GROMACS .gro file of C-alpha atoms in nm:
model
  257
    1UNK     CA    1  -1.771  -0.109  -0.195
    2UNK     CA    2  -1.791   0.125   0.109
    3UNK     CA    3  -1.617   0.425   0.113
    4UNK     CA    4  -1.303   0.549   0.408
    5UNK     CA    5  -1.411   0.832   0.665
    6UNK     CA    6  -1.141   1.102   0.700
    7UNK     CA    7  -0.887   1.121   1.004
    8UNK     CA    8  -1.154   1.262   1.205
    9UNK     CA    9  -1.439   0.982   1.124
   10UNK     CA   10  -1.629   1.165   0.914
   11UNK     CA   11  -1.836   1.112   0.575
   12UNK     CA   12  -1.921   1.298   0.287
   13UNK     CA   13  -2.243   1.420   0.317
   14UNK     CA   14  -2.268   1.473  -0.085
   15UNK     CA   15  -2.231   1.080  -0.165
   16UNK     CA   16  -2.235   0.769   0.065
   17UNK     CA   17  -1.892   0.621   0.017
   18UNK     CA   18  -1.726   0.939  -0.065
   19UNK     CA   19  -1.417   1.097   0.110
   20UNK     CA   20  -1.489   1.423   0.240
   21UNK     CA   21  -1.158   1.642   0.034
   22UNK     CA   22  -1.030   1.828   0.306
   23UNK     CA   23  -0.987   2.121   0.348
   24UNK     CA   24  -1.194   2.196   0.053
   25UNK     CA   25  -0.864   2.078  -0.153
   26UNK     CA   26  -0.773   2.419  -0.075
   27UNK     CA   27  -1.052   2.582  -0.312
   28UNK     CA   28  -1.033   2.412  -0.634
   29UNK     CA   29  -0.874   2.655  -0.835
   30UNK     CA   30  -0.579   2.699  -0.614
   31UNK     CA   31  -0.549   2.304  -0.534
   32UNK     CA   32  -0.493   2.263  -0.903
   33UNK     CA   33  -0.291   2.592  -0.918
   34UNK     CA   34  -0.010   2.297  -0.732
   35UNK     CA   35   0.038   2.176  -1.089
   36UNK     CA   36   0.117   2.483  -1.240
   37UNK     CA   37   0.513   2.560  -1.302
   38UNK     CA   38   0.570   2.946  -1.371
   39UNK     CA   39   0.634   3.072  -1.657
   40UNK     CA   40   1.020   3.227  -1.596
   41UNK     CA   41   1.088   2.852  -1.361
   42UNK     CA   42   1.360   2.581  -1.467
   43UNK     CA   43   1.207   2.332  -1.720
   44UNK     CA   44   1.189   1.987  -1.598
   45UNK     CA   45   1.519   1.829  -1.700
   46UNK     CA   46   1.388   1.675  -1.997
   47UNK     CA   47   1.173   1.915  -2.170
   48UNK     CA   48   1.277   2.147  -2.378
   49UNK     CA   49   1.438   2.480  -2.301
   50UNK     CA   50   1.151   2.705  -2.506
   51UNK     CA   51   0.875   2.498  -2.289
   52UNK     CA   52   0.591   2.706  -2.249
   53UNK     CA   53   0.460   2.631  -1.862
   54UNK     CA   54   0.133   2.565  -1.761
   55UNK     CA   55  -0.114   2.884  -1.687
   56UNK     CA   56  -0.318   2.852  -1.396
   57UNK     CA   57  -0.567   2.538  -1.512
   58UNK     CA   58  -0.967   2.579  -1.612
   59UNK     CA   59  -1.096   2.282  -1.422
   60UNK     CA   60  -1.216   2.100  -1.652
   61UNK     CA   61  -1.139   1.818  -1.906
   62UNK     CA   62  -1.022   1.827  -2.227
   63UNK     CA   63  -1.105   1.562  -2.488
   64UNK     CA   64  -0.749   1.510  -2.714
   65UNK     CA   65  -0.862   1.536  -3.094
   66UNK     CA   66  -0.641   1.391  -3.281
   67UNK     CA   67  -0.580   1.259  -3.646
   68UNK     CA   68  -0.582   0.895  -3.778
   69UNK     CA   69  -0.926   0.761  -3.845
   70UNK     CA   70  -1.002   0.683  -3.442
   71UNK     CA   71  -1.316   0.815  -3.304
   72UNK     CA   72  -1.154   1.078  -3.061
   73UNK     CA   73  -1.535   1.184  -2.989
   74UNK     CA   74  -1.639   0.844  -2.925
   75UNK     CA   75  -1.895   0.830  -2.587
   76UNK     CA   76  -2.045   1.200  -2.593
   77UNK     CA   77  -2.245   1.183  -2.271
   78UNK     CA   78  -1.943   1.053  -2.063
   79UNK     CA   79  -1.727   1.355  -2.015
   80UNK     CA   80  -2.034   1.587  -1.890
   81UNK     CA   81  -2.128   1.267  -1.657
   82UNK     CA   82  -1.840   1.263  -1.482
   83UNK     CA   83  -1.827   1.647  -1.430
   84UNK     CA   84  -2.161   1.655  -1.283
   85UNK     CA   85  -2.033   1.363  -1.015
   86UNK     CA   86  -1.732   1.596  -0.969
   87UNK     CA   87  -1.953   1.859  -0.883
   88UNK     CA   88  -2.209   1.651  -0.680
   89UNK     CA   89  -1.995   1.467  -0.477
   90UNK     CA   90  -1.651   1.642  -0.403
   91UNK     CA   91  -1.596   2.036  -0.314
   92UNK     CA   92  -1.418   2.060  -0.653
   93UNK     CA   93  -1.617   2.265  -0.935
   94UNK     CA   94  -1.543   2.208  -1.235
   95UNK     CA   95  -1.702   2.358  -1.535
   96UNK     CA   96  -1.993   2.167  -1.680
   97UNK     CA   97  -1.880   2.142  -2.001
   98UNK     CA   98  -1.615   1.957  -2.158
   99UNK     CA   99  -1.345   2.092  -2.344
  100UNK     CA  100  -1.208   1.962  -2.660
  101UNK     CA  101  -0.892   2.030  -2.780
  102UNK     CA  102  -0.561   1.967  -3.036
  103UNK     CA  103  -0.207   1.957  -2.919
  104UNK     CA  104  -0.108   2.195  -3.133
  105UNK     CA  105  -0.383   2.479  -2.951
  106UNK     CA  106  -0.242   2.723  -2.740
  107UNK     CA  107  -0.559   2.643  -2.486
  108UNK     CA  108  -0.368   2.310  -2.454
  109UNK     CA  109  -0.169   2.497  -2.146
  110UNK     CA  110  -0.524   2.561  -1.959
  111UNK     CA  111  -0.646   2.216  -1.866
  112UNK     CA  112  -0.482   1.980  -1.642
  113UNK     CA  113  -0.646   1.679  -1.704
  114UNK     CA  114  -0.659   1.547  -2.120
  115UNK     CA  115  -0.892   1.268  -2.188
  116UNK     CA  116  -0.764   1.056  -2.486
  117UNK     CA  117  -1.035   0.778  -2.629
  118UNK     CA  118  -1.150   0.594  -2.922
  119UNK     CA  119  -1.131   0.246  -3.120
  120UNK     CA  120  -0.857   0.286  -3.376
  121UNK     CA  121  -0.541   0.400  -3.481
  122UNK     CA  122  -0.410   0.740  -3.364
  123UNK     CA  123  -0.190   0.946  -3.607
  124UNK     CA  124   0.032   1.218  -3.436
  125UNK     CA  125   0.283   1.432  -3.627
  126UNK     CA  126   0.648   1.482  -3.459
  127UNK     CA  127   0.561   1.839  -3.345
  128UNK     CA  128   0.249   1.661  -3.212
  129UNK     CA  129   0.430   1.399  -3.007
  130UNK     CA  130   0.663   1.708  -2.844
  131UNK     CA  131   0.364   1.929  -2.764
  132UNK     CA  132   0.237   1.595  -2.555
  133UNK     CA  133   0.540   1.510  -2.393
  134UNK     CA  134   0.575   1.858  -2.306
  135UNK     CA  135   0.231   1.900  -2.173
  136UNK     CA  136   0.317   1.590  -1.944
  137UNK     CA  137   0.626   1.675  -1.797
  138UNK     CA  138   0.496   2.051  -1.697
  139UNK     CA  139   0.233   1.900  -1.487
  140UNK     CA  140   0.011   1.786  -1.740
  141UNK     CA  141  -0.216   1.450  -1.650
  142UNK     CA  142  -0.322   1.220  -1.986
  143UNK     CA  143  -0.560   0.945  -1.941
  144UNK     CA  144  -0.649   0.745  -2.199
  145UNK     CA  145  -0.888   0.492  -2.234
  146UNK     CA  146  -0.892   0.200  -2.457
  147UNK     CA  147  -1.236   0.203  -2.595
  148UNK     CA  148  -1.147  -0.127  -2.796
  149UNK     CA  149  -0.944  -0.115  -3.051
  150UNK     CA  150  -0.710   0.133  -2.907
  151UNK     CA  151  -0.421  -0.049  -2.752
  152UNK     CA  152  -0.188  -0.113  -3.031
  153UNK     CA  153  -0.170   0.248  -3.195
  154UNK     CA  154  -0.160   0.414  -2.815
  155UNK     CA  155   0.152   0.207  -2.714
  156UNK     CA  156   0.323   0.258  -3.017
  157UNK     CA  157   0.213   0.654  -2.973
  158UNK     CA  158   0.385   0.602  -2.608
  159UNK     CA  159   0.696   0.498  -2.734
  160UNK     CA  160   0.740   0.783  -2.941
  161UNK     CA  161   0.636   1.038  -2.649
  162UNK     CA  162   0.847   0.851  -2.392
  163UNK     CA  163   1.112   0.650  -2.539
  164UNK     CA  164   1.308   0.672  -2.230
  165UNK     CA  165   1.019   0.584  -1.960
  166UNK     CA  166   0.790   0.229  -1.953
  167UNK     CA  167   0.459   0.180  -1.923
  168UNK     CA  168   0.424  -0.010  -1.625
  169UNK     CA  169   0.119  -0.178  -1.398
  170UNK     CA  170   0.002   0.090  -1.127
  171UNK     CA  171   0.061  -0.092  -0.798
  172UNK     CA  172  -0.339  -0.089  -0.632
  173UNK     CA  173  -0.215   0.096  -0.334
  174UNK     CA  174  -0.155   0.398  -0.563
  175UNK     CA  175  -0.363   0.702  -0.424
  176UNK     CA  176  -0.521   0.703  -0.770
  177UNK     CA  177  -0.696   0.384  -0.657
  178UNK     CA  178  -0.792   0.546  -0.284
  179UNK     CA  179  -0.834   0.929  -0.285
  180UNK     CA  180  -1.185   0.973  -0.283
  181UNK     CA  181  -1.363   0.577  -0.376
  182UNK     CA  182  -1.172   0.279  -0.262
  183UNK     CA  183  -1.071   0.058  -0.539
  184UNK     CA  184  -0.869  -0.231  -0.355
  185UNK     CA  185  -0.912  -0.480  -0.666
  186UNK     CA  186  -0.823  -0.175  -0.933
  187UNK     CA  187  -1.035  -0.099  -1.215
  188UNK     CA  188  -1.368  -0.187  -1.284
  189UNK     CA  189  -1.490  -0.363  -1.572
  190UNK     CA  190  -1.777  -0.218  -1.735
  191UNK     CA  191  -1.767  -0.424  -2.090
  192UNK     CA  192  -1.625  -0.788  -2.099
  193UNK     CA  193  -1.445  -0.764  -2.484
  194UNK     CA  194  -1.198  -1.018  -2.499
  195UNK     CA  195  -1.269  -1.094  -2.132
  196UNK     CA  196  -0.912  -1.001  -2.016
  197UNK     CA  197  -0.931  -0.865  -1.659
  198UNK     CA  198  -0.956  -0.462  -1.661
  199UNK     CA  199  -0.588  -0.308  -1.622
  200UNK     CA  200  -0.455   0.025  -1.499
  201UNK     CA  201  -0.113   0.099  -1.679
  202UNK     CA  202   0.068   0.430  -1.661
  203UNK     CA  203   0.392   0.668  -1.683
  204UNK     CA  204   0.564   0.820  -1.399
  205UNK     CA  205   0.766   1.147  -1.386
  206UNK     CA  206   0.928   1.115  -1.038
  207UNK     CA  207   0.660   0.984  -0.812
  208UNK     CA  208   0.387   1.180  -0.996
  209UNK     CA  209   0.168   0.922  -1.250
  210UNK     CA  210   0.169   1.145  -1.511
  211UNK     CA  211  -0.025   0.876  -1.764
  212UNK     CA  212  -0.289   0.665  -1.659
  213UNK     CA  213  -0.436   0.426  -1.927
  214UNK     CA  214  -0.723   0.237  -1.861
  215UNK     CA  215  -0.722  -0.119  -2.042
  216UNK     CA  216  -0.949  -0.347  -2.120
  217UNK     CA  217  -1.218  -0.165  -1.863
  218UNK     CA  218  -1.412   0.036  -2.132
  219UNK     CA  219  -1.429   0.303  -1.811
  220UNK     CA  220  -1.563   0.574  -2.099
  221UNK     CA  221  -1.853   0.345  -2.214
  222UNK     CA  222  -1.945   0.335  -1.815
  223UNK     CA  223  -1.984   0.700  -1.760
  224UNK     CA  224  -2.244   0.751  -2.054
  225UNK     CA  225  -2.644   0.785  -1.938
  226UNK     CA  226  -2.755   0.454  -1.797
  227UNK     CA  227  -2.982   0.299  -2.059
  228UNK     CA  228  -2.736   0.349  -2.384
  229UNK     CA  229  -2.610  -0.020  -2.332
  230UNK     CA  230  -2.928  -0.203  -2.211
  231UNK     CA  231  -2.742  -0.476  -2.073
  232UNK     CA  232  -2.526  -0.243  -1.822
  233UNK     CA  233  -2.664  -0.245  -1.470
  234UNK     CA  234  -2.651   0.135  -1.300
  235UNK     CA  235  -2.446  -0.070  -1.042
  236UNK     CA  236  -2.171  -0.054  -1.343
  237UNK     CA  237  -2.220   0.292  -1.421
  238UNK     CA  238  -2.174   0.377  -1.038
  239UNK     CA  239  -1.867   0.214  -1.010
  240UNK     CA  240  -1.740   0.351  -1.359
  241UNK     CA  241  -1.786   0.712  -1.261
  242UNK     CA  242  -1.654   0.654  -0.832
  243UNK     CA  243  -1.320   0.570  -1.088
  244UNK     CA  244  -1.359   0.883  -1.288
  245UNK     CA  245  -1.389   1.100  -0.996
  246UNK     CA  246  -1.021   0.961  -0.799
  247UNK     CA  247  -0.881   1.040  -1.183
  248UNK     CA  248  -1.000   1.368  -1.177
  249UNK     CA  249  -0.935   1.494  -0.838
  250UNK     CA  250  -0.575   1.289  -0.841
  251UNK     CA  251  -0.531   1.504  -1.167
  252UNK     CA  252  -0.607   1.848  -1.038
  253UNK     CA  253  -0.434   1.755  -0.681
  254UNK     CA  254  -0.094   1.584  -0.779
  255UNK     CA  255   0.213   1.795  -0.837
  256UNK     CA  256   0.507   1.842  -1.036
  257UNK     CA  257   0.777   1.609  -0.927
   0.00000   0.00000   0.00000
């Protein structure tokens, strides 16, 4: 894969194959201050009067905890993986750490991008379900990955959080697939499973994708340290973490529609 120079011709100098962000995505703070709604402005005209709005973001991610017997903390070196690419090869900064969170915290507000994983089924209480859909249509990103074994409980979670919006295909000329890495076949596929091809799927508010799920790609298993599945090449784990990075700076960058 080789990566797009900017308008000028340019290349990153942190990564081969890397888009320069320009302008230095306006420091990193205040390019993900775009997703932030104040607190006293109109709610988005379906959530809820009372919505709390987002506060101005810690960049970082935050792993969803959640009830139901699915390993929520399933692939512990992946998150702090893909923040140290963030770090090394874009002018964002995000913490080093992970975050890990409930939707029922108050810290909830804080993050902008919520990273949702595991192998089995995924229990959410009504108040639950409201938090998320709130979360989502204040500016919120979810991505969830289908670590195998996930699909049926997430889409049934989906149609309880959006009743009233699909889950459809991302088209592969969505910026998600171009912004920093190009991607011009979509996801790749780090584990083969039931040997499906790898699938991007999400939820739009407006133009904004506001859920990106990750199917049949295992992209969580590709950001761990090279060596815990033998049989991985690092060419996988490259390519697994170039698709982290577009998900976190389209997260952090995208705004409320």
């Amino acid at each position: 894969m080789t990566g797009r120079s900017t308008r000028r011709g340019r290349r990153s100098a942190a990564r081969p194959g890397a888009r320069p962000i320009a302008l230095a995505l306006a420091g990193a703070l205040a390019a993900a201050g775009a997703l932030v709604a104040r607190a006293d402005a109109a709610p988005a005209h379906d959530a809820a009067p009372h919505a709390t709005a987002l506060r101005i973001p810690r960049l970082t991610i935050a792993r969803l905890q959640y009830d139901g017997g699915g390993d929520w903390y399933a692939n512990p070196s992946s998150l702090p993986n893909l923040l140290t690419a963030i770090r090394e090869r874009t002018t964002l900064r995000p913490e080093r750490t992970e975050a890990k969170v409930r939707l029922t915290d108050d810290q909830l507000w804080d993050y902008p991008y919520l990273h949702m994983t595991g192998h089995g089924a995924v229990t959410l209480s009504d108040a639950e379900v409201a938090r998320l859909r709130e979360y989502i249509l204040r500016g919120g990103f979810l991505h969830a990955d289908d670590n195998y074994g996930l699909d049926e409980s997430f889409r049934k979670l989906l149609g309880r959080v959006f009743p009233d919006r699909p889950l459809v295909e991302v088209p592969l000329s969505h910026p998600i697939y171009h912004l920093v890495y190009d991607f011009p076949k979509g996801l790749p596929k780090v584990h083969q499973h039931d040997g499906k091809p790898a699938k991007g799927y999400g939820i739009f508010v407006g133009d904004r994708l506001a859920v990106y799920y990750t199917y049949e790609s295992d992209l969580g298993n590709g950001w761990e340290d090279v060596g815990t599945y033998p049989n991985d090449p690092p060419e996988v784990h490259e390519q697994a973490l170039r698709m982290g990075v577009n998900l976190f700076v389209y997260a952090v960058t995208s705004r409320l529609p």
